[in-house]
Rosetta silent file (secondary structure, phi, psi, omega in degrees, C-alpha in Angstrom):
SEQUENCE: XXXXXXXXXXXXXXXXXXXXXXXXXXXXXXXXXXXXXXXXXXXXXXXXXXXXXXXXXXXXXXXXXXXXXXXXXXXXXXXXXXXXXXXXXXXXXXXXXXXXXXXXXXXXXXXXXXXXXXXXXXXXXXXXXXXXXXXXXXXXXXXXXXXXXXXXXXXXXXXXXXXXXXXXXXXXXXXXXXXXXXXXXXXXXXXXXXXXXXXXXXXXXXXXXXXXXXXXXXXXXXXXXXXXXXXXXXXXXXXXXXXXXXXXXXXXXXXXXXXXXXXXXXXXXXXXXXXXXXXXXXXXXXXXXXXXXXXXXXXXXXXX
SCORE:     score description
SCORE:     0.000 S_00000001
   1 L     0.000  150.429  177.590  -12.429   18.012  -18.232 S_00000001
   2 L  -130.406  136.186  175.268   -9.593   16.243  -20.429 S_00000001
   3 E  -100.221  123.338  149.435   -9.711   12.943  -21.851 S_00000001
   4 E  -142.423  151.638 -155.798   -7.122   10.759  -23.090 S_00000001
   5 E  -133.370  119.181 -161.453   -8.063    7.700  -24.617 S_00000001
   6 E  -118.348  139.729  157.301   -5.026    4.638  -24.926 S_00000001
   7 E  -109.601  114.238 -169.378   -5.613    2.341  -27.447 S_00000001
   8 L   -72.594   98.535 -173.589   -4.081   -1.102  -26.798 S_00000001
   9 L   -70.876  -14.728 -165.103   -3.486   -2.279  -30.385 S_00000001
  10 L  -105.951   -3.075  167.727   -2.617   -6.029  -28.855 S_00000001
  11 L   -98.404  107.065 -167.215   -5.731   -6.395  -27.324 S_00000001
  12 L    65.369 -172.599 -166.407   -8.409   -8.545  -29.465 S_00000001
  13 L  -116.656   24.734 -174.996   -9.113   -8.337  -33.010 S_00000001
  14 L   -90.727  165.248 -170.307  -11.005   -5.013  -32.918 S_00000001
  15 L   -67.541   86.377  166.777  -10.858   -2.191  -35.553 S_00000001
  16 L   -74.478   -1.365  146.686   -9.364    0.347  -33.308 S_00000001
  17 L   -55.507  -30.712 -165.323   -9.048    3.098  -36.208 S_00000001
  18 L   -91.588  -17.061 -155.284  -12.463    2.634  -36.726 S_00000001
  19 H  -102.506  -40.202 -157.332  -13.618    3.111  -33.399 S_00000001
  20 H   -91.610    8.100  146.520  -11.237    6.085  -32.848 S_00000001
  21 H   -54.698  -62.089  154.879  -12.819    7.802  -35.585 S_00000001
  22 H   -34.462  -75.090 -162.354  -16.141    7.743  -34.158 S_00000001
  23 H   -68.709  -23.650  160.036  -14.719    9.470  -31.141 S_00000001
  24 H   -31.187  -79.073  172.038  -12.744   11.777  -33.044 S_00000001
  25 H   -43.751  -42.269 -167.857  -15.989   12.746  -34.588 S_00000001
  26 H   -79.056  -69.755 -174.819  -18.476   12.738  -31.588 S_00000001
  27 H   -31.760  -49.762  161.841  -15.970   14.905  -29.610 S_00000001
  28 H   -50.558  -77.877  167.319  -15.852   17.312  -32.371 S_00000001
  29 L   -49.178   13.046  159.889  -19.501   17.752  -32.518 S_00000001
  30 L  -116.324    0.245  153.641  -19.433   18.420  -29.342 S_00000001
  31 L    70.385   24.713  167.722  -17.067   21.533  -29.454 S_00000001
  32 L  -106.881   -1.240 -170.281  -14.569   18.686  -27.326 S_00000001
  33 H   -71.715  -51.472 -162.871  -11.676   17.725  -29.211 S_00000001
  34 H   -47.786  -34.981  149.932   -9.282   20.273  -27.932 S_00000001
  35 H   -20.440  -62.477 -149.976   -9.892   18.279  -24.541 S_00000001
  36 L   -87.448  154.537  166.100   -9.002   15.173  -25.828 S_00000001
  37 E  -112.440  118.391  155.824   -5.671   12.815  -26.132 S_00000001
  38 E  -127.909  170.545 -158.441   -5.166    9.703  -28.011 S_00000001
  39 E  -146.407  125.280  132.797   -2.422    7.142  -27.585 S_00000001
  40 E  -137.534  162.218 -137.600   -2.126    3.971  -29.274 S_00000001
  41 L   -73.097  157.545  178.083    0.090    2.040  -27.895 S_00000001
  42 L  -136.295   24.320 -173.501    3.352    0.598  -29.913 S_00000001
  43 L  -160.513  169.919  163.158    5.356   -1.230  -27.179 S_00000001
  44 L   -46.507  -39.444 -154.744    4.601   -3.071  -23.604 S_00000001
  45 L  -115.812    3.651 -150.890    5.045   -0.471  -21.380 S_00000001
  46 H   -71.309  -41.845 -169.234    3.472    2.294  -23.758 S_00000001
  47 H   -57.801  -51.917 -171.586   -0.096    2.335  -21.953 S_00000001
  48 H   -68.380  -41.010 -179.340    1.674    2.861  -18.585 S_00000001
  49 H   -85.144    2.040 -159.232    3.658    5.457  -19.491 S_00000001
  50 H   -76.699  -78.429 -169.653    1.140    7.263  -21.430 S_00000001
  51 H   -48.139  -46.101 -147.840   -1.544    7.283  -17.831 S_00000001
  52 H   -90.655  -50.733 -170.398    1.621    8.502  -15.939 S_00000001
  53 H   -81.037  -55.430 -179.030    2.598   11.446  -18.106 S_00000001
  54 H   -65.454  -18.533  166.194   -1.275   12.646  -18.152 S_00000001
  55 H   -71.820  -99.684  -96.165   -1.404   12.181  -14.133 S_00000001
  56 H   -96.010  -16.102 -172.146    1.521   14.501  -14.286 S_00000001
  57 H  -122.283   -5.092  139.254    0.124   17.010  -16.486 S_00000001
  58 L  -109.511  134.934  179.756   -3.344   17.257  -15.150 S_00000001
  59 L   -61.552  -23.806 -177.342   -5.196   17.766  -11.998 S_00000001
  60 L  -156.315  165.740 -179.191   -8.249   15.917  -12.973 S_00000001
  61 L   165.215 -177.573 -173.218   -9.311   14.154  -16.234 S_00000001
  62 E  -106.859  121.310  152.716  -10.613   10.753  -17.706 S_00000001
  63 E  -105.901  108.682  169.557   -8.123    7.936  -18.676 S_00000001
  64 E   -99.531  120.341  145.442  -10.450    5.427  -21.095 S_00000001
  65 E   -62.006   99.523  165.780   -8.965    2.155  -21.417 S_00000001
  66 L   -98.272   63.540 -177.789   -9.506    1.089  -24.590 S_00000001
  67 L  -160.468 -136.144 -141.126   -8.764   -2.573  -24.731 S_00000001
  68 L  -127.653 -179.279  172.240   -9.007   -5.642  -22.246 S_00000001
  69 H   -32.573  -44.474  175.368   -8.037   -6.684  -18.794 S_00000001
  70 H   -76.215  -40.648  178.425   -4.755   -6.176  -18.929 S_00000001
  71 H   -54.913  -35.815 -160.761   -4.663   -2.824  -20.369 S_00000001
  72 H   -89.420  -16.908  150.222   -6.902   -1.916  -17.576 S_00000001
  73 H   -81.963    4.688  156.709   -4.617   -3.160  -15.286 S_00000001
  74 H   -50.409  -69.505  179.208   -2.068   -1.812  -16.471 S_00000001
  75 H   -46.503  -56.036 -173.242   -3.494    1.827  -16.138 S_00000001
  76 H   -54.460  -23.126 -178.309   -4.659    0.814  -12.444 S_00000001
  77 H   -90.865   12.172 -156.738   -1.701    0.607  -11.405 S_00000001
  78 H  -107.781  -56.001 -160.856   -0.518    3.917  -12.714 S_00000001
  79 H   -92.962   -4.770  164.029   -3.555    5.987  -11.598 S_00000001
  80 L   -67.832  146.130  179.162   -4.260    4.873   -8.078 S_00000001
  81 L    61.174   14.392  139.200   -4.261    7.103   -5.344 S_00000001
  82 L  -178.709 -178.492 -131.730   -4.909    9.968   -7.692 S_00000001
  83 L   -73.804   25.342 -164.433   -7.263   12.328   -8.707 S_00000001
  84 L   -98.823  160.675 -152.810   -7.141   11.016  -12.337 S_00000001
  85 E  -132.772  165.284  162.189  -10.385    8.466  -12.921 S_00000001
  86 E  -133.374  111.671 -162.363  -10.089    5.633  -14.888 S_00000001
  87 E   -90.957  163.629  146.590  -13.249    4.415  -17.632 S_00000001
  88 E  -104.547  139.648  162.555  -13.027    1.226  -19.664 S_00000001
  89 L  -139.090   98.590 -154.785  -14.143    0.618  -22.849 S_00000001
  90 L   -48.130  123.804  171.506  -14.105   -2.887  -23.239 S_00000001
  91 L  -143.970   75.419  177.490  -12.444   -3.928  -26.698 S_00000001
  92 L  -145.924 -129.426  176.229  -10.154   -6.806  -25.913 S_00000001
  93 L   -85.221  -74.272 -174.718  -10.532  -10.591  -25.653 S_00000001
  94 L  -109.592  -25.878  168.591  -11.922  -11.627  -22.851 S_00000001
  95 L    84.293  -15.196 -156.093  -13.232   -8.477  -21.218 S_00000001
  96 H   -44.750  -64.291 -135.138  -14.002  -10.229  -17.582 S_00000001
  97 H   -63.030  -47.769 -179.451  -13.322   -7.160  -15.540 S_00000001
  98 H   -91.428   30.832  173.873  -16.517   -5.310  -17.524 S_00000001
  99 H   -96.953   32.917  172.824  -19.307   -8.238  -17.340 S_00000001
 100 L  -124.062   20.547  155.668  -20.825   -6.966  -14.108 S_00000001
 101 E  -107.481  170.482 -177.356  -21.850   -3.768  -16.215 S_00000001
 102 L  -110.064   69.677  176.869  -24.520   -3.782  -18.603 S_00000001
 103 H   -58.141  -22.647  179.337  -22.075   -2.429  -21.919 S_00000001
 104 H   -55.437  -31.195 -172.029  -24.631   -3.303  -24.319 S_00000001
 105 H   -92.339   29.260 -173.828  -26.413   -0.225  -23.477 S_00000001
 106 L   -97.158  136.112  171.048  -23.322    1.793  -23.769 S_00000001
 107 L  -111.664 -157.622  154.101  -23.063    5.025  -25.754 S_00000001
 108 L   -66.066  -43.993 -149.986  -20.273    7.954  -26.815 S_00000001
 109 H   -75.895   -7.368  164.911  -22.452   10.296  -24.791 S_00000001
 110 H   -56.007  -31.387 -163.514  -21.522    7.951  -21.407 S_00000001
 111 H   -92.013    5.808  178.726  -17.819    9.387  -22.194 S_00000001
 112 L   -87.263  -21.442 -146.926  -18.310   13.090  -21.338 S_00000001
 113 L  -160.953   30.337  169.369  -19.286   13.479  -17.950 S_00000001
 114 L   -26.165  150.286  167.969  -19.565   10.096  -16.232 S_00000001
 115 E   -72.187  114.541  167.659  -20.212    9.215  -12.660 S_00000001
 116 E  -107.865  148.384 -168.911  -17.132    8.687  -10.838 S_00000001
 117 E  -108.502  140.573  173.787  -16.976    6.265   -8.204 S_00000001
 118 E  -107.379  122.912  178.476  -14.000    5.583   -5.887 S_00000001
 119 E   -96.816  178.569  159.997  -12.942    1.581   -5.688 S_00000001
 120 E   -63.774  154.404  164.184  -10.799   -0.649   -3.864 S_00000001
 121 E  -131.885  149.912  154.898   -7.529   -2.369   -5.202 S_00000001
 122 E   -68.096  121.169  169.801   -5.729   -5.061   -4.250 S_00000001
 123 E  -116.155  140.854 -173.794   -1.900   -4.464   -3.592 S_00000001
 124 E  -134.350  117.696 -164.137    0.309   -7.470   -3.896 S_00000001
 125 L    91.266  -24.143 -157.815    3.546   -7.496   -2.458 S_00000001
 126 L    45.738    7.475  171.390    3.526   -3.814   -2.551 S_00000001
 127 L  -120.545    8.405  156.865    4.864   -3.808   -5.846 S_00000001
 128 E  -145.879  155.079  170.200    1.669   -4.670   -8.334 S_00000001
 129 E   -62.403   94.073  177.580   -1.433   -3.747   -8.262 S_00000001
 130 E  -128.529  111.848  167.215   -5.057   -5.975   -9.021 S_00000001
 131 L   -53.972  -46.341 -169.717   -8.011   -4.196   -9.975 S_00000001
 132 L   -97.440  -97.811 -176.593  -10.186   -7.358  -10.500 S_00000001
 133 E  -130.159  158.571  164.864   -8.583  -11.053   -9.123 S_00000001
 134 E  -137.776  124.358  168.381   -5.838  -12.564   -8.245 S_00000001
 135 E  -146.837  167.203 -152.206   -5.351  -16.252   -8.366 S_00000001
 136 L  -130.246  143.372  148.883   -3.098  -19.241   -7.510 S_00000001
 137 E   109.740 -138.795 -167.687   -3.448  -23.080   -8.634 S_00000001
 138 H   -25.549  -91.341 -166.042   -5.609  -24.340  -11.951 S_00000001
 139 H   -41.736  -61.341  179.600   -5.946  -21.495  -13.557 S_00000001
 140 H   -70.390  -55.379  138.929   -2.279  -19.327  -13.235 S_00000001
 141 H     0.175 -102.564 -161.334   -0.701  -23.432  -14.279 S_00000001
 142 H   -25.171  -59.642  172.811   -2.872  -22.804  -17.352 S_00000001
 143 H  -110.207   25.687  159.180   -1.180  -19.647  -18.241 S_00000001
 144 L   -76.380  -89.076  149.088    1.904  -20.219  -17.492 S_00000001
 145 H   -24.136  -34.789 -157.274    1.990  -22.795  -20.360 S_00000001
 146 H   -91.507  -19.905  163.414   -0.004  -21.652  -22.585 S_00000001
 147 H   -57.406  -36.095 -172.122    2.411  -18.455  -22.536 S_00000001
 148 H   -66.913 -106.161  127.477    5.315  -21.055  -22.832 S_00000001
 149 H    63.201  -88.281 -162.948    2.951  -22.867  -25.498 S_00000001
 150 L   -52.530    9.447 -158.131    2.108  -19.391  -27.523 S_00000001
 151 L  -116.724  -68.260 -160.556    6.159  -19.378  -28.098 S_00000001
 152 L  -103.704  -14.493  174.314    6.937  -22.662  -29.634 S_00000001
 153 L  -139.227   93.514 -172.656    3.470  -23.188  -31.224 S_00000001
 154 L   -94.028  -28.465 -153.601    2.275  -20.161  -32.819 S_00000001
 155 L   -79.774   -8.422 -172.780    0.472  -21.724  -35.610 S_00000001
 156 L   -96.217   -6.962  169.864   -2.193  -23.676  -32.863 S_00000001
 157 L    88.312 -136.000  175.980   -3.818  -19.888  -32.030 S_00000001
 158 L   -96.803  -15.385  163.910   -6.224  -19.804  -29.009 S_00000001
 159 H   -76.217   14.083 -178.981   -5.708  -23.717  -28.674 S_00000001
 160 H   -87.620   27.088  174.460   -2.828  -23.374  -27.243 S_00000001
 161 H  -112.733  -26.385  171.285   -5.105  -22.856  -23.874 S_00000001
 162 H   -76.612  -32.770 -158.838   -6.817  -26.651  -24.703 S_00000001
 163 H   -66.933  -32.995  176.544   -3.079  -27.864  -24.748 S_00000001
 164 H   -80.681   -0.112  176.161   -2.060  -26.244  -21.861 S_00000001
 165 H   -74.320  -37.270 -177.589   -5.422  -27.181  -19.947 S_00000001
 166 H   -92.758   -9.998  151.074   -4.758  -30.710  -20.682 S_00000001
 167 H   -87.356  -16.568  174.918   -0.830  -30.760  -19.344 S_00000001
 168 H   -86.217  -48.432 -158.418   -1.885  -29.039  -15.870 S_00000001
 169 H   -65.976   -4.289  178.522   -5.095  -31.630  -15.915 S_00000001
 170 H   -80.584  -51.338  166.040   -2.486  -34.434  -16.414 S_00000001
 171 H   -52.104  -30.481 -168.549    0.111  -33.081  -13.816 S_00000001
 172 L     5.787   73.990 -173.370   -3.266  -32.747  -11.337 S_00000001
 173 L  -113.469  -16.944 -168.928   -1.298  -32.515   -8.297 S_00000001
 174 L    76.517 -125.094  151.517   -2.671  -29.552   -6.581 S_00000001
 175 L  -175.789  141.001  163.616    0.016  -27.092   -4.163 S_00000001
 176 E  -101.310  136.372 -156.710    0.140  -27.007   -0.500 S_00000001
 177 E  -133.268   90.225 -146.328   -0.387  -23.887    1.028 S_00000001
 178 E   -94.678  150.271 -178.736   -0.239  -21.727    4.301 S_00000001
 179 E  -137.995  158.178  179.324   -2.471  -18.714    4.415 S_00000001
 180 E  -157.794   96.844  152.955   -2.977  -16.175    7.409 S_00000001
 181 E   -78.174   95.182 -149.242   -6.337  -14.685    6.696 S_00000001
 182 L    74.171 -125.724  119.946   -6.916  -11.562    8.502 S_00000001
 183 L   -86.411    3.529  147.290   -6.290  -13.531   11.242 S_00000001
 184 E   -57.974   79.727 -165.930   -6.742  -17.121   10.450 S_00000001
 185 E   -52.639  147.619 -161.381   -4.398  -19.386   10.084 S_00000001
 186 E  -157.513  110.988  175.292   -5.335  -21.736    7.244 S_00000001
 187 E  -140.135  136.465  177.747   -3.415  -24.549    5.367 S_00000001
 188 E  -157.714 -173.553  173.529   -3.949  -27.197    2.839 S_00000001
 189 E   -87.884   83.141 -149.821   -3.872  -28.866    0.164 S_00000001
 190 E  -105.608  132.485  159.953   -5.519  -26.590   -2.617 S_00000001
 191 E   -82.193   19.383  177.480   -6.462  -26.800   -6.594 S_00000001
 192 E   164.610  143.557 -179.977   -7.125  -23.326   -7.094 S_00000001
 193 L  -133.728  152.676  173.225   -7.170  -20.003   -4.869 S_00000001
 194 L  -165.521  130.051 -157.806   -8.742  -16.882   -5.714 S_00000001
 195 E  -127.352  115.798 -169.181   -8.720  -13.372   -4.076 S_00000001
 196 E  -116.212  139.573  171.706  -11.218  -10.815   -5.440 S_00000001
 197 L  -118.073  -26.013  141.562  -12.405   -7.217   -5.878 S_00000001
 198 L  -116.470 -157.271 -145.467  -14.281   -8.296   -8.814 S_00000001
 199 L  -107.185  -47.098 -171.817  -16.429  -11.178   -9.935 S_00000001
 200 L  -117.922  160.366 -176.562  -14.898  -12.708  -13.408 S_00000001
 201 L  -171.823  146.307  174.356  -11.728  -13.626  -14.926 S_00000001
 202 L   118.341  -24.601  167.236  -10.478  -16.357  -17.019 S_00000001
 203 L   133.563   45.584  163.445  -12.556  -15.710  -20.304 S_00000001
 204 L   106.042    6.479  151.906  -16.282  -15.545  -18.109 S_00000001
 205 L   -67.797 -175.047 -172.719  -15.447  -17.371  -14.667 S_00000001
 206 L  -167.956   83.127 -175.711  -17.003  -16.347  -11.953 S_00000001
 207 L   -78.314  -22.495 -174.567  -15.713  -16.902   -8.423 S_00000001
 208 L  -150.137   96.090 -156.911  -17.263  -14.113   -6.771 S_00000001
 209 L   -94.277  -14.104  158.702  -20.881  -12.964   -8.401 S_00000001
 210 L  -117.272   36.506  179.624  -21.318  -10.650   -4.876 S_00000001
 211 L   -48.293  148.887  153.252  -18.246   -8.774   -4.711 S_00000001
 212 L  -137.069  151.022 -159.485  -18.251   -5.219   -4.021 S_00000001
 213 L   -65.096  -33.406 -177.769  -15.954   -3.087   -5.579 S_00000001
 214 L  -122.323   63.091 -175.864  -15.610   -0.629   -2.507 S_00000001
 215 L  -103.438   -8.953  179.815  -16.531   -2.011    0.792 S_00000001
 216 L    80.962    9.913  169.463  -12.745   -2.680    1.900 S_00000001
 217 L  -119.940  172.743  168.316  -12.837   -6.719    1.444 S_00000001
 218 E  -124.487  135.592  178.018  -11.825   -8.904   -0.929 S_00000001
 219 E   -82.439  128.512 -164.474  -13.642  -12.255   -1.394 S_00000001
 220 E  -118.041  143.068 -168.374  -11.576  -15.137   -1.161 S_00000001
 221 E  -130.742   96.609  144.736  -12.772  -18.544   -2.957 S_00000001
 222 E   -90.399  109.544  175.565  -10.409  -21.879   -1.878 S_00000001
 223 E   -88.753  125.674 -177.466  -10.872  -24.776   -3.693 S_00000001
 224 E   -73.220 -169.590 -174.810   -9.298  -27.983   -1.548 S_00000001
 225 L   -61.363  102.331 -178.349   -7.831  -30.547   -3.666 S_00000001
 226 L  -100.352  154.395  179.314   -9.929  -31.796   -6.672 S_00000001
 227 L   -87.434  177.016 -174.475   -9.448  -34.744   -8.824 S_00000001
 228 L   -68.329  -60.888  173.069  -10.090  -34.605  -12.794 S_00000001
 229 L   -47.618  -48.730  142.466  -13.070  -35.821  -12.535 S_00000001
 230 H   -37.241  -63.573  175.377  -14.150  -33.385   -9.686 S_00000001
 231 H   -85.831   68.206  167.543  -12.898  -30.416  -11.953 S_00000001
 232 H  -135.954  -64.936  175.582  -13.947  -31.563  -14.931 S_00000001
 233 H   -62.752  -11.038  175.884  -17.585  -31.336  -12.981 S_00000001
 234 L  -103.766   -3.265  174.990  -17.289  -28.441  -11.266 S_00000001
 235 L   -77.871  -14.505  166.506  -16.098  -26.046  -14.410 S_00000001
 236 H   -71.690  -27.532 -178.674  -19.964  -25.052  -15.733 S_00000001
 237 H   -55.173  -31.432 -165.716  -20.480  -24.328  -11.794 S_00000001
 238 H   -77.494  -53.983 -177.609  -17.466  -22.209  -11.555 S_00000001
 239 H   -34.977  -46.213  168.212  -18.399  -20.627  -14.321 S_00000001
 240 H   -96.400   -0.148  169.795  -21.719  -19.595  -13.159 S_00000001
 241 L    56.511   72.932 -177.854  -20.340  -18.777   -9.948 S_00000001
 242 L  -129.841   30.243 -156.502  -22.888  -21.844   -8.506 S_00000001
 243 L  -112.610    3.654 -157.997  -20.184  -23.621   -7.008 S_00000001
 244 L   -77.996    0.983  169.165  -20.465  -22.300   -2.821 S_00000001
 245 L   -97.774   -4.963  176.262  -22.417  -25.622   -1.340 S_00000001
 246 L   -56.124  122.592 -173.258  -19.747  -27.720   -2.743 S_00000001
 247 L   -62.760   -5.033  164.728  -18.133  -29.199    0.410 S_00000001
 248 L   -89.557    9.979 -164.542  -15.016  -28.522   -1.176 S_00000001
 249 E  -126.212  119.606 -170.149  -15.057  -25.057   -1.401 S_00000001
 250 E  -102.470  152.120  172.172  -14.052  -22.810    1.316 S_00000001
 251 E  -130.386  166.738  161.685  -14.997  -18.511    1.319 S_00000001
 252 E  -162.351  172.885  160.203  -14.037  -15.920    3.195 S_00000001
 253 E  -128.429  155.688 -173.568  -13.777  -12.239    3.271 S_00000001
 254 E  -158.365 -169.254 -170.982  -10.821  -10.408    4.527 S_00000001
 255 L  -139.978   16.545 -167.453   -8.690   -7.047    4.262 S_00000001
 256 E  -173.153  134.010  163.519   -5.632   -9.006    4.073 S_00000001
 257 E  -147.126  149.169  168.506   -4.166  -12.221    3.473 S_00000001
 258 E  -112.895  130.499  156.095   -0.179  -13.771    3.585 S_00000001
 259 E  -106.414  103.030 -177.378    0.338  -16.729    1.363 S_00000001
 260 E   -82.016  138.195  174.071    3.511  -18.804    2.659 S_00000001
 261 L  -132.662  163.520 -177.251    4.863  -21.569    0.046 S_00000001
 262 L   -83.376  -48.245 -171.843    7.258  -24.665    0.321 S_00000001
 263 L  -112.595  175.396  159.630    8.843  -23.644   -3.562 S_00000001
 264 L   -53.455  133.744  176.293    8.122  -20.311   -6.188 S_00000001
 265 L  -126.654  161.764 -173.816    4.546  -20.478   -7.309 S_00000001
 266 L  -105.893  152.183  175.444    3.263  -18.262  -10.069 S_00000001
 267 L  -115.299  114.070  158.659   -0.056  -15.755   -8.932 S_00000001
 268 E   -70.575  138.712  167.960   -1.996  -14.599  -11.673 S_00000001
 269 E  -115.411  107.381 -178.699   -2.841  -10.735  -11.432 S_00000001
 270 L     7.003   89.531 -170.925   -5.309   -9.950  -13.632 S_00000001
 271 L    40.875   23.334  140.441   -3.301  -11.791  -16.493 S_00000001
 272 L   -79.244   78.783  163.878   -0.122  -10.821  -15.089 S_00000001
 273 L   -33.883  145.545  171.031    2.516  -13.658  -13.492 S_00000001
 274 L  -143.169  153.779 -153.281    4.382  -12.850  -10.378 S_00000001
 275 L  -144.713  119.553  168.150    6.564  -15.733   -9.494 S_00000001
 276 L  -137.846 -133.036  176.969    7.394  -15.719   -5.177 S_00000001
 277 L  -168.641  -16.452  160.417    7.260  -18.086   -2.618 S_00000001
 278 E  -151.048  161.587 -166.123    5.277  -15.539   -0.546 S_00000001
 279 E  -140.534  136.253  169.218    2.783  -13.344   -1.214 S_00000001
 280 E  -127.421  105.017  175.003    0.891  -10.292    0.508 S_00000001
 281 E  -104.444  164.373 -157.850   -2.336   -9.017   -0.644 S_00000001
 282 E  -170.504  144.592 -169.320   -3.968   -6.163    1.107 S_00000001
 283 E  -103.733  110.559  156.913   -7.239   -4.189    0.274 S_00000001
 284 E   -79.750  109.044 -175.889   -6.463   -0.452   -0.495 S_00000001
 285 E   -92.937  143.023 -161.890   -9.760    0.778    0.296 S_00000001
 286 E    37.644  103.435 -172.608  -11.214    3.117   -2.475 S_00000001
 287 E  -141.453   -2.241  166.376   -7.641    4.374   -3.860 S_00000001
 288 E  -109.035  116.982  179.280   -8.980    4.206   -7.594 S_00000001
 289 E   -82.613  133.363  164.187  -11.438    6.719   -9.193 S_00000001
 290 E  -104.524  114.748  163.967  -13.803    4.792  -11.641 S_00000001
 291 E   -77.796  108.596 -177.542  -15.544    6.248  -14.545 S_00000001
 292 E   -92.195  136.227  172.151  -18.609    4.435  -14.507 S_00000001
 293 L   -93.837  -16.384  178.430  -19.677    3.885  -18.465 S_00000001
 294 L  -161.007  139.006  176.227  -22.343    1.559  -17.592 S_00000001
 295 L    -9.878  146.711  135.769  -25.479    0.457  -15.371 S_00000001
 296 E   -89.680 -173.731  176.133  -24.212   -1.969  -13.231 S_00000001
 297 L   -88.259  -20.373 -161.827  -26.056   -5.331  -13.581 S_00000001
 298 L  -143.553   67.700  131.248  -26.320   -6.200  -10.036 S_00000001
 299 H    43.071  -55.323 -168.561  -26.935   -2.203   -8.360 S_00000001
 300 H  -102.737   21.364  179.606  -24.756   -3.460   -4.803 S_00000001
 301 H   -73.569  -13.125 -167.719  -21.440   -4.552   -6.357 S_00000001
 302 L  -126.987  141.264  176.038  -20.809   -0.420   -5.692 S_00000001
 303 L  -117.051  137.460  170.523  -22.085    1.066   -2.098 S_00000001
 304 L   -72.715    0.000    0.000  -23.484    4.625   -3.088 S_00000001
């Protein structure tokens, strides 16, 4: 088996020398280094091309993501639909994509020989790729500024996510929206959309707590049009993914969806903008190999 292991230096505050030390070391004492690759990354595009070159130069192997959501969706999009697997090892910020594992109990000896599982993806557009969620409304608003924000005010940090929370809750306008789910035509007036193959995203929300990664649907969560006051009560709920008797909250599951818009809207992809006016997601079913590093927490988010 061959290993390469990309370290996303831009992801989080973690030591990643220190960490790639360790594996330096365990891998050795295990008569494995000749196996192994490391990368860490020194540009945007570094991770992708990295995943891409080792798909090309091996038939089968391990790509560990070592950073956050984005790195790993980064990778996903590289390594779908072939026989290259892809582990995480969460070291980044927010992490969402690995809190339906149990990583506390994670060791080095999880990285030789893992289980691999094959998931679902989302394809959007046919030109990216979502491992986790994809969402529209509150939330994509939010980081759209606070990217803007993170520009002109470097010196405010991680508040530049209260400033931009508090110019979308001030604009509160909501977006109107035609959808054709499956088959179901569906339109309204919505504060937040969300189309999932896994359960959290946003720094610990949690729209869809019984996803499963390979069953061929994606869980869709539409919230209609809330007032401040409404979200401002419904974010510990969201959070705890408690929020499905609210009469405002529509679900579904589907293999498909079209989102039609009156103007460009932006859809978050697992922290990635895409800017359209229409949008096509589609369920690839199982088109990613997963190196599982840890239990999951809830046994039927994976069908065995």
């Amino acid at each position: 088996m061959k290993y390469l292991f990309i370290y996303s230096t831009k992801a989080g505050k973690n030591d990643f020398h220190k960490f790639h030390l360790r594996i330096k070391e365990f891998f050795t004492e295990n008569n494995l280094i000749r196996d192994c690759q490391f990368v860490f990354t020194e540009d945007e595009n570094h991770a992708k091309r990295a995943a891409r070159e080792f798909a090309r130069e091996n038939t089968e192997g391990i790509v560990y993501a070592c950073g956050g959501d984005g790195t790993l969706s980064e990778i996903a999009n590289v390594l779908k639909n072939t026989n290259i697997a892809l582990g995480l090892i969460p070291m980044g910020t927010a992490n969402d994509f690995s809190k339906i594992f149990e990583y506390e109990n994670f060791t080095l000896e999880n990285l030789i020989d893992p289980k691999i599982k094959k998931i679902d993806t989302i394809e959007i557009n046919d030109t990216h790729t979502s491992i986790n969620i994809a969402s529209t409304g509150l939330d994509a608003q939010v980081l759209e500024y606070a990217r803007e924000y993170a520009k002109k005010y470097k010196f405010l940090g991680k508040r530049i996510y209260d400033l931009a929370t508090l110019k979308v809750l001030f604009n509160n306008k909501g977006q109107y929206l035609k959808m054709t789910i499956d088959d179901k035509k569906v339109e309204g007036h919505y504060t937040l959309c969300a189309f999932c193959n896994g359960s959290y995203y946003g720094g610990g929300f949690n729209p869809a707590p019984n996803s499963i990664l390979n069953d061929g649907k994606m869980e869709i969560v539409l919230a209609e049009y809330l007032t401040v006051p409404e979200i401002i009560r419904l974010i510990p709920k969201y959070k705890k993914g408690q929020i499905f008797s609210e009469e405002k909250i529509k679900t579904f599951r589907a293999e498909k969806v079209k989102i039609e818009l009156e103007e460009e809207i932006n859809l978050n992809i697992d922290g990635e903008l895409l800017k359209d006016r229409e949008f096509n997601l589609k369920i690839n079913r199982e088109n990613l190999n997963l190196a599982i590093l840890a239990e999951l927490k809830n046994k039927e988010q994976i069908i065995e």
